[in-house]
Each structure stands twice: as C-alpha cells, then as structure tokens.
Amino acid sequence: MSQLYEQDYSQWAETMADLLQSGKFTELDIENLVEEVRDLSKRERDRLLSSLRLIVHHLLKWDYQPKRRSRSWQGTIERERANIDLYLKDSPSLKRYLINESLAKIYPTARADGFKETGLDFPDTCPYGIDEVLHRVVSLGD
C-alpha cells in the first residue's frame, strides 16, 4: 500500500476509503493514513490563515492608498471574511487561530504582497488587531 501511496495518491485514497467502508482495517496503510489525517487539519488552518493574510494585505492598501480604494479591494475583504465565517462553521476549533499571534505570523507575507503591488513601505509589525481585521467596516465613503 505504501508504494501505491507514492505512485498514485488518488487511487491510494480510494483504496483506503473502500477498505475502511468494508471494515478491512488490517489492510489499511496506517502510517500514511495518520499523516493524511493530520494534514487535513493543517490544510484547514492554512485556508484560514490565507484568508487573514488577504484581508490584512487589502487593509494595508486601503489605509495607505486612500485615493485608490476600490470596490475590488472592499470585495476581497468582505469575501475573505465570509470565507472565514464558513471555515469556522465547518470547523469551530479553528477559532483558536484567530489571535494576534496568527497575524504576526502572516503579516510579513501580507506586507510583502502589498509592497510588490504598491511599492509602499508598510510598518514592520502588523498595525491591526484581530478584531479589526475581522470586523472593521470598509466602505468607499470612508
């Protein structure tokens, strides 16, 4: 089974599902199954952090380029907040990543993305708290 995992992941996954469904537990590739289940959690966390990063990236542009604000930036912020809401409905335990330490982790990438787009030098540390990232209202009237 280990070879199948290396050669054809999709077929391996289907085989594991079939074995689980039919109760053939002794035939399972336990080592790789454990790794894949752990990776599921990481992928969910990474999706959440990616949404946080996009929000911060767009808030930076919003705050440091007020004359260039657009519906697109506003839409991205709102879409990613909605995505976070969906992730939390599916996996409430992800709430533990909605902390300022997570912002510190994603901020360097959000800052670099903003710099690549604007050429602006943003603050070295994240100027936002988690509540502001998740709830601050952005409207073109600001």
Tab-separated table of C-alpha atoms in Angstrom:
chain	number	residue	atom	x	y	z
A	1	MET	CA	0.000	0.000	0.000
A	2	SER	CA	2.895	2.325	0.718
A	3	GLN	CA	4.033	2.033	-2.905
A	4	LEU	CA	0.548	2.885	-4.147
A	5	TYR	CA	0.625	5.995	-1.947
A	6	GLU	CA	3.839	7.116	-3.654
A	7	GLN	CA	2.776	6.174	-7.197
A	8	ASP	CA	-0.910	7.157	-7.367
A	9	TYR	CA	-2.242	9.180	-4.459
A	10	SER	CA	-5.782	9.316	-5.807
A	11	GLN	CA	-6.007	5.556	-6.219
A	12	TRP	CA	-4.470	5.082	-2.777
A	13	ALA	CA	-7.115	7.359	-1.225
A	14	GLU	CA	-9.938	5.497	-2.975
A	15	THR	CA	-8.496	2.172	-1.843
A	16	MET	CA	-8.229	3.391	1.757
A	17	ALA	CA	-11.855	4.582	1.662
A	18	ASP	CA	-13.004	1.237	0.261
A	19	LEU	CA	-11.054	-0.690	2.917
A	20	LEU	CA	-12.470	1.487	5.687
A	21	GLN	CA	-16.003	1.118	4.375
A	22	SER	CA	-15.709	-2.656	4.123
A	23	GLY	CA	-14.137	-2.954	7.589
A	24	LYS	CA	-10.810	-4.380	6.336
A	25	PHE	CA	-8.810	-2.467	8.898
A	26	THR	CA	-5.803	-4.793	8.901
A	27	GLU	CA	-5.171	-3.936	5.232
A	28	LEU	CA	-5.037	-0.181	5.800
A	29	ASP	CA	-1.870	1.829	5.252
A	30	ILE	CA	-1.996	3.224	8.794
A	31	GLU	CA	1.233	5.235	8.669
A	32	ASN	CA	0.207	7.258	5.626
A	33	LEU	CA	-3.415	7.498	6.775
A	34	VAL	CA	-2.312	9.095	10.042
A	35	GLU	CA	-0.156	11.569	8.132
A	36	GLU	CA	-3.010	12.457	5.780
A	37	VAL	CA	-5.496	12.990	8.598
A	38	ARG	CA	-3.015	15.297	10.354
A	39	ASP	CA	-2.534	17.180	7.085
A	40	LEU	CA	-6.296	17.733	6.828
A	41	SER	CA	-6.152	19.850	9.962
A	42	LYS	CA	-3.155	21.795	8.667
A	43	ARG	CA	-4.907	22.484	5.362
A	44	GLU	CA	-7.928	23.887	7.193
A	45	ARG	CA	-5.689	26.087	9.342
A	46	ASP	CA	-3.776	27.236	6.262
A	47	ARG	CA	-7.000	28.203	4.467
A	48	LEU	CA	-7.982	30.322	7.456
A	49	LEU	CA	-4.554	31.974	7.657
A	50	SER	CA	-4.612	32.619	3.914
A	51	SER	CA	-7.885	34.494	4.293
A	52	LEU	CA	-6.440	36.523	7.172
A	53	ARG	CA	-3.395	37.340	5.024
A	54	LEU	CA	-5.549	38.557	2.139
A	55	ILE	CA	-7.625	40.740	4.449
A	56	VAL	CA	-4.521	42.315	6.006
A	57	HIS	CA	-2.958	42.820	2.568
A	58	HIS	CA	-6.050	44.672	1.368
A	59	LEU	CA	-6.457	46.662	4.596
A	60	LEU	CA	-2.894	47.904	4.176
A	61	LYS	CA	-3.627	49.063	0.648
A	62	TRP	CA	-6.930	50.541	1.834
A	63	ASP	CA	-5.304	52.539	4.614
A	64	TYR	CA	-2.124	53.638	2.832
A	65	GLN	CA	-3.656	54.426	-0.567
A	66	PRO	CA	-6.996	56.046	0.244
A	67	LYS	CA	-7.290	57.664	-3.199
A	68	ARG	CA	-7.000	54.284	-4.905
A	69	ARG	CA	-9.636	52.460	-2.864
A	70	SER	CA	-11.834	50.265	-4.992
A	71	ARG	CA	-14.831	48.001	-4.876
A	72	SER	CA	-12.430	45.191	-5.706
A	73	TRP	CA	-10.433	45.734	-2.507
A	74	GLN	CA	-13.613	46.071	-0.498
A	75	GLY	CA	-14.985	42.929	-2.144
A	76	THR	CA	-11.859	40.938	-1.349
A	77	ILE	CA	-12.017	41.945	2.316
A	78	GLU	CA	-15.702	41.039	2.543
A	79	ARG	CA	-15.269	37.759	0.606
A	80	GLU	CA	-12.410	36.592	2.816
A	81	ARG	CA	-14.338	37.464	5.965
A	82	ALA	CA	-17.237	35.392	4.625
A	83	ASN	CA	-14.797	32.562	3.890
A	84	ILE	CA	-13.563	32.706	7.485
A	85	ASP	CA	-17.147	32.507	8.714
A	86	LEU	CA	-17.674	29.382	6.578
A	87	TYR	CA	-14.433	27.783	7.788
A	88	LEU	CA	-15.484	28.382	11.399
A	89	LYS	CA	-18.940	26.904	10.811
A	90	ASP	CA	-17.336	23.767	9.358
A	91	SER	CA	-14.548	23.612	11.940
A	92	PRO	CA	-15.222	25.684	15.078
A	93	SER	CA	-11.900	24.587	16.575
A	94	LEU	CA	-10.159	26.873	14.050
A	95	LYS	CA	-11.190	29.810	16.267
A	96	ARG	CA	-8.044	29.174	18.259
A	97	TYR	CA	-6.054	30.629	15.312
A	98	LEU	CA	-7.948	33.929	15.359
A	99	ILE	CA	-5.404	35.574	17.603
A	100	ASN	CA	-2.860	38.363	17.266
A	101	GLU	CA	-0.055	35.778	17.116
A	102	SER	CA	-1.558	34.467	13.876
A	103	LEU	CA	-1.497	37.993	12.496
A	104	ALA	CA	2.179	38.256	13.413
A	105	LYS	CA	2.780	35.010	11.515
A	106	ILE	CA	1.008	36.053	8.296
A	107	TYR	CA	1.914	39.743	8.370
A	108	PRO	CA	5.348	39.539	6.696
A	109	THR	CA	3.776	37.896	3.646
A	110	ALA	CA	0.836	40.318	3.555
A	111	ARG	CA	3.286	43.214	3.862
A	112	ALA	CA	5.498	41.852	1.071
A	113	ASP	CA	2.466	41.311	-1.172
A	114	GLY	CA	1.383	44.883	-0.547
A	115	PHE	CA	4.859	46.185	-1.300
A	116	LYS	CA	5.005	44.266	-4.586
A	117	GLU	CA	1.737	45.856	-5.670
A	118	THR	CA	2.252	49.390	-4.406
A	119	GLY	CA	5.953	49.978	-3.769
A	120	LEU	CA	4.954	51.358	-0.367
A	121	ASP	CA	6.915	50.550	2.766
A	122	PHE	CA	4.369	49.358	5.326
A	123	PRO	CA	5.017	49.115	9.097
A	124	ASP	CA	7.344	46.364	10.303
A	125	THR	CA	4.705	44.985	12.653
A	126	CYS	CA	1.043	44.432	11.938
A	127	PRO	CA	-0.892	47.614	12.686
A	128	TYR	CA	-4.140	45.702	13.181
A	129	GLY	CA	-5.608	43.599	15.927
A	130	ILE	CA	-7.629	40.506	15.142
A	131	ASP	CA	-10.967	42.223	15.877
A	132	GLU	CA	-10.165	44.992	13.411
A	133	VAL	CA	-9.156	42.508	10.719
A	134	LEU	CA	-12.358	40.540	11.159
A	135	HIS	CA	-14.869	43.323	11.740
A	136	ARG	CA	-13.711	46.779	10.717
A	137	VAL	CA	-16.135	48.269	8.228
A	138	VAL	CA	-14.610	49.368	4.945
A	139	SER	CA	-16.723	51.397	2.580
A	140	LEU	CA	-15.906	53.651	-0.313
A	141	GLY	CA	-17.392	56.510	1.684
A	142	ASP	CA	-14.520	56.323	4.224
